[in-house]
Every structure is written in structure tokens, then in C-alpha cells.
XYZ file of C-alpha atoms in Angstrom:
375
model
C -9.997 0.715 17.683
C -8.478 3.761 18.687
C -9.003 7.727 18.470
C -6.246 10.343 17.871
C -6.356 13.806 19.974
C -6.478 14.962 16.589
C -9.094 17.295 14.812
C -11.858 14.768 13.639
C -14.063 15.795 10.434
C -15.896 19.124 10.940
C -19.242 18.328 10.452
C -19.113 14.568 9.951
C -20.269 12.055 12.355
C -17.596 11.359 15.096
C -15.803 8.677 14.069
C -14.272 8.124 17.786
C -14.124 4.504 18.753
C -12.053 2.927 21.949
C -8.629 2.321 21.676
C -6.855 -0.852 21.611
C -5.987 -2.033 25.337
C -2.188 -2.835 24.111
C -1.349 -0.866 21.495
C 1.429 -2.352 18.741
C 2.447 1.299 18.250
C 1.545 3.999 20.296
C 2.515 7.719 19.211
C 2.612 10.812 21.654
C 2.942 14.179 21.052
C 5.622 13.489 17.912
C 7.609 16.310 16.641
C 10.502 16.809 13.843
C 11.694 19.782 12.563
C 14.321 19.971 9.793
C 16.866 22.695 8.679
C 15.968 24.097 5.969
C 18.953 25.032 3.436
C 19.408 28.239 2.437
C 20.995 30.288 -0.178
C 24.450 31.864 0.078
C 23.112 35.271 -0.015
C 20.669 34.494 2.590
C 23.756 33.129 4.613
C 26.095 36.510 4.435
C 22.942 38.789 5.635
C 21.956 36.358 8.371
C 24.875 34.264 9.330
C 23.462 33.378 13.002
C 20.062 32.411 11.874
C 18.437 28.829 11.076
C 15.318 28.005 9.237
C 13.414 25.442 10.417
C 10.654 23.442 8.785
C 8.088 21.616 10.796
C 7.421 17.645 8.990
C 5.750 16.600 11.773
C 3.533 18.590 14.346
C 2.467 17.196 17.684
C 1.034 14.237 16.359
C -0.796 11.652 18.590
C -1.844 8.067 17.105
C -2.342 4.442 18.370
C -2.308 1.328 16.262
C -3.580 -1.975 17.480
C -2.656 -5.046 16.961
C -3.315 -7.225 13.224
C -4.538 -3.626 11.983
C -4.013 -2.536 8.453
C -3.927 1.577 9.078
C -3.735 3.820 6.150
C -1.849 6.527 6.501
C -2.700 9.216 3.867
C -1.468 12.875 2.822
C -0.017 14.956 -0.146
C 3.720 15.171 -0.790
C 5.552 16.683 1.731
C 2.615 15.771 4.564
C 4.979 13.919 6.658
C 4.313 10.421 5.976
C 7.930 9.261 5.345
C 9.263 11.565 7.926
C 6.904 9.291 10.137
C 8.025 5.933 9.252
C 11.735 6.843 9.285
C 11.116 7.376 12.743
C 9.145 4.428 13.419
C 12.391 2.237 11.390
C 14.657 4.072 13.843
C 16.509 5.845 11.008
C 16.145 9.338 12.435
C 15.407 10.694 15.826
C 12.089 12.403 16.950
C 12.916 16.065 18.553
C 9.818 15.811 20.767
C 7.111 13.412 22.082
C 7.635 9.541 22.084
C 6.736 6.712 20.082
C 6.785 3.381 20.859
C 6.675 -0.378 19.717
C 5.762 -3.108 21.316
C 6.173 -0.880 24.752
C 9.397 -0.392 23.553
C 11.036 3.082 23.085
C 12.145 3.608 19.715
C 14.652 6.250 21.072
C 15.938 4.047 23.660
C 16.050 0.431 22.321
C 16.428 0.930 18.212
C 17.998 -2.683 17.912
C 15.170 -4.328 19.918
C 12.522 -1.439 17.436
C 14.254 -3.393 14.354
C 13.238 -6.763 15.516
C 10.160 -5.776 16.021
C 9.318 -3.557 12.886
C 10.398 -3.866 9.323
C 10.055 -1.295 6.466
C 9.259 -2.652 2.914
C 10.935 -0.583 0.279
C 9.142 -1.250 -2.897
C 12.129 -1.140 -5.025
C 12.670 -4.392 -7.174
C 16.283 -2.956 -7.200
C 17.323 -4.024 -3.529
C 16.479 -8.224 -4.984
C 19.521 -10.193 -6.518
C 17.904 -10.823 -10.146
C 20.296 -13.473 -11.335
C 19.851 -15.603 -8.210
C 16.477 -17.718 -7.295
C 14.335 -16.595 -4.780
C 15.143 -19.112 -2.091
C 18.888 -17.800 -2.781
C 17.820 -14.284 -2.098
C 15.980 -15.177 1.103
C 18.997 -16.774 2.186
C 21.146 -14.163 2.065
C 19.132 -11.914 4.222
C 18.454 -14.579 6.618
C 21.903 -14.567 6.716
C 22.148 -11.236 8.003
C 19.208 -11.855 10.269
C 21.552 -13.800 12.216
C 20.073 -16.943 11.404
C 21.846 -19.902 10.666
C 21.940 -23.751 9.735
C 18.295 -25.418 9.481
C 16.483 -22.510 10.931
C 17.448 -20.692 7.666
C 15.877 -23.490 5.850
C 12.910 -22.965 7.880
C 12.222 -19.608 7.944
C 13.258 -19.866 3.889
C 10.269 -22.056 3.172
C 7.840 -20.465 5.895
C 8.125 -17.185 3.992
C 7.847 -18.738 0.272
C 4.640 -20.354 1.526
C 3.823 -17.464 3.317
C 3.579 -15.234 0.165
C 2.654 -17.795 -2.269
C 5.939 -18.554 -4.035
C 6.848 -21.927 -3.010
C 6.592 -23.362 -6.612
C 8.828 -21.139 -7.746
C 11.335 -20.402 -5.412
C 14.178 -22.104 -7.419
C 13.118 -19.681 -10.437
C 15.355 -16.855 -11.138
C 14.600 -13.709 -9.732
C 15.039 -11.332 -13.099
C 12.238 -13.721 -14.622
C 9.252 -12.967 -11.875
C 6.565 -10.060 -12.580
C 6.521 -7.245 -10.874
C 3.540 -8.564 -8.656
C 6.074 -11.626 -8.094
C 8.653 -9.331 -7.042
C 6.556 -7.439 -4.350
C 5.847 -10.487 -3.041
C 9.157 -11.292 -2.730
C 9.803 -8.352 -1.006
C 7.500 -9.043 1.547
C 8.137 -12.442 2.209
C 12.108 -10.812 2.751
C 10.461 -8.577 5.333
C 8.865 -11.671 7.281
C 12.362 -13.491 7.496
C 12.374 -11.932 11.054
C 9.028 -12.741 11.986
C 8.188 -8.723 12.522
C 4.758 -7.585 14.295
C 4.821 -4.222 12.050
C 5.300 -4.058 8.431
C 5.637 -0.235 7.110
C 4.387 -0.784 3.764
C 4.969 2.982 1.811
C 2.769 2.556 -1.726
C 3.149 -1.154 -2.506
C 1.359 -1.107 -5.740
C 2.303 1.828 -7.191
C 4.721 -0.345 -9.756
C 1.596 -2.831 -10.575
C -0.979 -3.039 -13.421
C -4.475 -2.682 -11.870
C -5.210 -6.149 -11.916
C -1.477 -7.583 -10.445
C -2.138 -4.634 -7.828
C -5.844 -5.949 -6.873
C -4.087 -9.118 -6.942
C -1.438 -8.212 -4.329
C -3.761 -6.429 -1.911
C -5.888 -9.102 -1.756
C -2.347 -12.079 -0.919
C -1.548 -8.546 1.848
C -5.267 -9.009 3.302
C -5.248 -13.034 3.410
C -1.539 -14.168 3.734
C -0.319 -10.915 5.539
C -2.916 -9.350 8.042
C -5.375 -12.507 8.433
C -3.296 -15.838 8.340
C -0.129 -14.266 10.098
C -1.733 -11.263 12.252
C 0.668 -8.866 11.150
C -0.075 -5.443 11.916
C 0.621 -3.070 8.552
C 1.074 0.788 8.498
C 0.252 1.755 4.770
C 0.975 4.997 3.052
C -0.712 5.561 -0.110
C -2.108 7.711 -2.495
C -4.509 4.989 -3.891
C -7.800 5.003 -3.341
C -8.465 1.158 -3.941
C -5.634 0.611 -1.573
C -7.518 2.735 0.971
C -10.810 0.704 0.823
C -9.498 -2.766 0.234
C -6.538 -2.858 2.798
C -7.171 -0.337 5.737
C -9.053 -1.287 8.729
C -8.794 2.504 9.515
C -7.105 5.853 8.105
C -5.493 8.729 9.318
C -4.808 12.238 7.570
C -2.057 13.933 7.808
C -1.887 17.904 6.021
C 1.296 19.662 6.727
C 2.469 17.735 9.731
C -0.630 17.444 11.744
C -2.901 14.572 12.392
C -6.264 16.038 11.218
C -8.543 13.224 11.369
C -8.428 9.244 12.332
C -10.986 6.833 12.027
C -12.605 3.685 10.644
C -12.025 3.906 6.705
C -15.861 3.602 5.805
C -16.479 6.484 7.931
C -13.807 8.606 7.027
C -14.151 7.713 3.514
C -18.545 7.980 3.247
C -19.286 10.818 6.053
C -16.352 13.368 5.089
C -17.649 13.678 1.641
C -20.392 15.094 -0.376
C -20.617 12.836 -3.547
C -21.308 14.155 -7.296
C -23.758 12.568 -9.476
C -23.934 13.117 -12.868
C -27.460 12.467 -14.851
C -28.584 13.145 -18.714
C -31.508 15.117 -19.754
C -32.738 16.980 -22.588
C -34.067 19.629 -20.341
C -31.067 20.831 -18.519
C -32.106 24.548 -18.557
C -35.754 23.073 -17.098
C -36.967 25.681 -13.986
C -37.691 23.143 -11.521
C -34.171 21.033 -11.822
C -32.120 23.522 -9.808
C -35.248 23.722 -7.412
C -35.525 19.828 -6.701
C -31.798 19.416 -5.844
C -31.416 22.659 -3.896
C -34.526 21.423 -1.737
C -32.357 18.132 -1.500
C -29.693 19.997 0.054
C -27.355 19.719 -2.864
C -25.729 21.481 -5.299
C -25.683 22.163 -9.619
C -22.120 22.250 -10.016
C -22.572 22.666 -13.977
C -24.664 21.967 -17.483
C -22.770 20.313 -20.459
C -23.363 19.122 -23.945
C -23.651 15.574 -24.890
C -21.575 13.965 -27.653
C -22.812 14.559 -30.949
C -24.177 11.254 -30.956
C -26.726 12.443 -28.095
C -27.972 15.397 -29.957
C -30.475 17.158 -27.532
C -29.251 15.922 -24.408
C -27.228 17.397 -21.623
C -25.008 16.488 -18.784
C -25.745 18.329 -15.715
C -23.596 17.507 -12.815
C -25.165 17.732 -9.405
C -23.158 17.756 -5.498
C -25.568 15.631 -3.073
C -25.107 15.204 0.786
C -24.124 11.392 1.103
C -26.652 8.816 1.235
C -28.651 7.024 -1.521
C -31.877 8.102 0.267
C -30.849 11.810 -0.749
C -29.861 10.363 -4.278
C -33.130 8.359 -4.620
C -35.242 11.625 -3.303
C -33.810 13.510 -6.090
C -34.712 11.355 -8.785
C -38.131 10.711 -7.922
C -38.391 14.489 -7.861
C -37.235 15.218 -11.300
C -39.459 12.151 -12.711
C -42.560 14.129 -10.484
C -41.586 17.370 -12.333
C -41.176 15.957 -15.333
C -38.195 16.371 -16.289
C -36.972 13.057 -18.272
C -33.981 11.691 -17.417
C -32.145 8.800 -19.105
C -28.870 8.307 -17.187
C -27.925 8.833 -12.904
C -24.527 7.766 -11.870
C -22.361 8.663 -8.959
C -19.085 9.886 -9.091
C -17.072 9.401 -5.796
C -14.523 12.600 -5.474
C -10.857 11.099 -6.044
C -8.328 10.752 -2.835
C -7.249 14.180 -3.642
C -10.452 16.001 -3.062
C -10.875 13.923 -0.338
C -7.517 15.442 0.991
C -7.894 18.640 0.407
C -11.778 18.385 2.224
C -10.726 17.024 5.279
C -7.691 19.287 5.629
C -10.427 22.297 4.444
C -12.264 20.841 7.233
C -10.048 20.633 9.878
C -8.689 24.186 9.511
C -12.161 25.497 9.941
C -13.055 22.810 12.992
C -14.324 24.763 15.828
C -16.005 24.156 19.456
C -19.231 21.815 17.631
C -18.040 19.161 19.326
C -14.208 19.158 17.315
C -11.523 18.312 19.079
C -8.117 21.226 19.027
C -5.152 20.495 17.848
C -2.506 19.654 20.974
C -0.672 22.596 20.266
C -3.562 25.009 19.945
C -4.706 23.296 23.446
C -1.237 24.841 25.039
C -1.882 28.001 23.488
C -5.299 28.686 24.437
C -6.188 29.219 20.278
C -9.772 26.135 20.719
């Protein structure tokens, strides 16, 4: 796989592996600044002056080919910004990206046969026309015509597990029916890149496990599609992507293989029950673990005399395990230990925590703090 010129975790395990020989989508040095409006006042006192607002900030990334990469960040991180310029709907100001070897600057029509973006709105489907009916049409504006239509029609019904339906009205399907649909749209042109941006975020959590299982089999396995995701979902994250990517603010802050990212960037809280929360030796066994007592609560009435103490731990059931067998050594009962992974937002805001404070342990600089001589 590859490795960004990003900063990589501070204090995680390096997470560096080779990149692909041929690249699907290779990503140098990207930049895109926007204007940023401003008020009329703001206009009259400094009529020759324009704001600019940095989506995108030197960033460097390589996918290869029949990978699912997750590309994750908050609101505003740059994640759309990113795939509009992969879909050739705006223009880079610096760096280059390309598809296929191909320029997206240069060559958008030959980009567009190449790479399709899947907008998950059930609002861009003809509802009171059958699915075949709807892949028709767009095959239609593919260019295709007479039995290659019919073809590629029943290829992509198969494709995405519709075939016994395809003469079923649109307006009838489920939502989970509908995002297939959409995808098996997106395949009329036989793309190598699929931009997927939050697939399931319409689903029901079993319709979305559902989908992201067809997108593993049908899409990434049986076809050898490669998929750029961007998602806020965790389950997305650890199902789908071979590998992730953080993005905070426009810059690339960390890449690598999802289990790594995911298990060596975190700390991971634990919560157990005892009746003797307030015990001396509790704090002591999970400080000597290396850990943390983040806080003591009261059970439910129903639990009269026992408390929930939350603990941080380094990851790693050994740690875990260590600080079990302590508490049962000291004494100290305890009736209930259960992990609690941190959400996709703390995971977020740690890496981005992390790659701000990144220094010369072995972290790579940002490109731009390279130039500048800030390592």
C-alpha cells in the first residue's frame, strides 16, 4: 500500500507501508484556496483586499488499485473540496492529481470516463419508472446505444443484486434498494474509481450493514473497483476501508492501514463495577498499568452499593488483562469490565491533537513546514 508525506501518528507505531507500483490515483502537493465573502462594511474599508480560505493544504496521497480508502475529517476538513477535484468539477490552484496517469487538469473528459462520483441522493432516480428504465436513460447519455445498452443494463442489475426486480417501479424500492441503484447507475460506464461520499448515512443499521457488505463483495472484490469513501461512520471505517487517511483543516495528517490507524492511535476506556470505588490501591494498580481514572459514578438504584469507575488504558488486552488480575490480587471485587472504543470523533480530534504536536521522533513535517524550515 502506500504512505503519504504526511504527519503519521505521534507516538503510534509507523504505519508506513510501500506504495502501489501504479497508482489508480496519485495526489501531489494539492492546493485550493477559496474567496471568502465578506461583509459590505468590510468591503468600503478594504476595497482592494481578498480573503482567502485554505480547503486544502499541500496534500500528498496515492491510492492503488481495487482499494477501498477512507477518507475521514470533520465538516469543513476538505473532503468534498477533494473529490470535486478528483470529478473534475473545480480546478486545483496548485500541485497535480492524477487518474489513471491521466491529468485531471488536462484531460477532464478522459478523468470522467475513468472516475464516477455517487451522490447519495434518491432524488437524482426517476421514481415512477422501473429500474431497468432508469438505467437506460443514463446509458443513454453514456453514449451507448442499441444492444450494448441492453448489456451493460443487465450487467449492472446483476452487478448490484437487482436483477429480479428491475421491472419494479423505482418509488416502491427501500432506501437500501435505492443506493444500490445508484451504484449500479455509476457502473453503466464501467469506471475504475467510484467516489462514494457517506453512502449509508440514509440507511437503518441493518440495510446499512447490509449495503457495505453488497460494496465489499459485488463492488471492490467481484469487479475490482477501486472506492474513495468519505464518512463519518465508524462501522463504515472498519468494514469497508482497506486503509484511511485524516484530513484536519486541509492537511493530510496521517495515512495508513485502517487497523493500525484505528488500534495504535488510540488509548481505549474501560469501564468496570465495584463496590469499592474509593478503595486505595485501585488508582495505584491502573496508574502502574500506565493508564488513567478518568472518573467514579453511582450505579442505578437497582445496584445499590456499587460504582462505575471509568478507567483510560494504553491499547492492548495484555494491559487490560494486567489490570484486572491486579484489582482481583488487591482485592478489590469487581463484577463487570467492558471496553469502550472512543467514537470517530475522539478519534479525530486525537490524531489531529497528535499531529499538531508531531515533532523530530521519527514524524514526518508537513510539505509546507519542509519549505519553511518550521520540522
Amino acid at each position: 500500500m502506500t504512505a503519504s508525506t504526511s504527519l503519521p501518528l505521534a507516538g503510534a507505531t509507523r504505519s508506513d507501508s510501500p506504495a502501489p507500483a501504479d497508482p489508480v490515483v496519485r495526489i501531489q502537493g494539492l492546493t485550493k484556496r477559496f474567496r471568502v465573502q465578506r461583509g459590505w462594511k468590510d468591503l468600503l474599508l478594504r476595497p482592494g483586499e481578498r480573503d482567502l480560505r485554505t480547503a486544502l493544504d499541500a496534500v500528498d496521497m496515492e491510492v492503488g488499485a481495487g482499494e477501498f480508502f477512507g477518507l475521514l475529517g470533520q465538516n469543513g476538513a476538505g473532503k468534498s473540496t477533494l473529490f470535486k477535484i478528483l470529478a473534475t468539477l473545480i480546478l486545483p490552484d496548485e500541485g497535480s492529481v492524477r487518474v489513471g496517469g491521466v491529468d485531471v487538469t488536462r484531460d477532464p473528459a478522459a478523468i470522467r470516463q475513468m472516475l464516477v462520483p455517487v451522490i447519495p441522493s434518491e432524488r437524482s432516480l426517476y421514481w415512477r419508472v422501473s429500474a431497468r428504465e432508469n438505467l437506460r436513460l443514463y446509458a443513454a447519455l453514456h453514449g451507448l446505444a442499441g444492444a450494448e445498452v441492453r448489456q451493460r443494463v443487465d450487467e449492472a442489475l446483476q452487478v448490484v443484486g437487482l436483477e429480479d426486480v428491475g421491472s419494479k417501479q423505482v418509488g416502491l424500492f427501500s432506501s437500501g434498494m435505492k443506493q444500490r441503484l445508484l451504484i449500479g447507475r455509476a457502473l453503466l460506464g464501467r469506471p475504475r474509481v467510484l467516489l462514494l461520499d457517506e453512502p449509508t448515512r440514509s440507511l437503518d443499521p441493518v440495510s446499512a450493514r447490509e449495503f457495505r457488505r453488497f460494496l465489499k463483495e459485488r463492488v471492490g472484490r467481484d469487479r475490482g473497483t477501486t472506492v474513495l469513501l468519505a464518512t463519518h461512520d465508524h462501522e463504515e471505517v472498519t468494514e469497508l476501508c482497506d486503509r484511511v487517511g485524516v484530513l484536519d483543516q486541509g492537511r493530510l495528517l496521517a495515512v495508513g492501514p485502517t487497523e493500525v490507524l484505528l488500534a495504535e492511535s488510540l488509548e481505549r476506556s474501560y469501564e468496570l463495577w465495584t463496590p469499592a470505588a474509593h478503595h486505595p490501591g485501585l488508582e495505584d494498580v491502573v496508574t502502574r498499568a500506565g493508564g488513567t481514572l478518568i472518573s467514579r459514578r453511582e450505579a442505578p438504584a437497582d445496584e445499590a452499593g456499587w460504582q462505575r469507575v471509568r478507567v483510560r488504558l494504553p491499547v492492548g488486552e495484555g494491559g487490560a488483562a494486567r489490570v484486572l488480575g491486579s484489582l482481583v490480587e488487591a482485592g478489590i471485587p469487581v463484577s463487570r469490565f467492558t471496553r469502550d472504543d472512543l467514537s470517530l470523533a475522539d478519534l479525530l480530534q486525537r490524531v489531529a491533537a497528535n499531529g499538531d504536536s508531531a515533532g523530530p521522533d521519527g514524524a514526518r513535517a508537513h510539505p509546507r513546514d519542509r519549505e519553511e524550515g518550521r520540522t
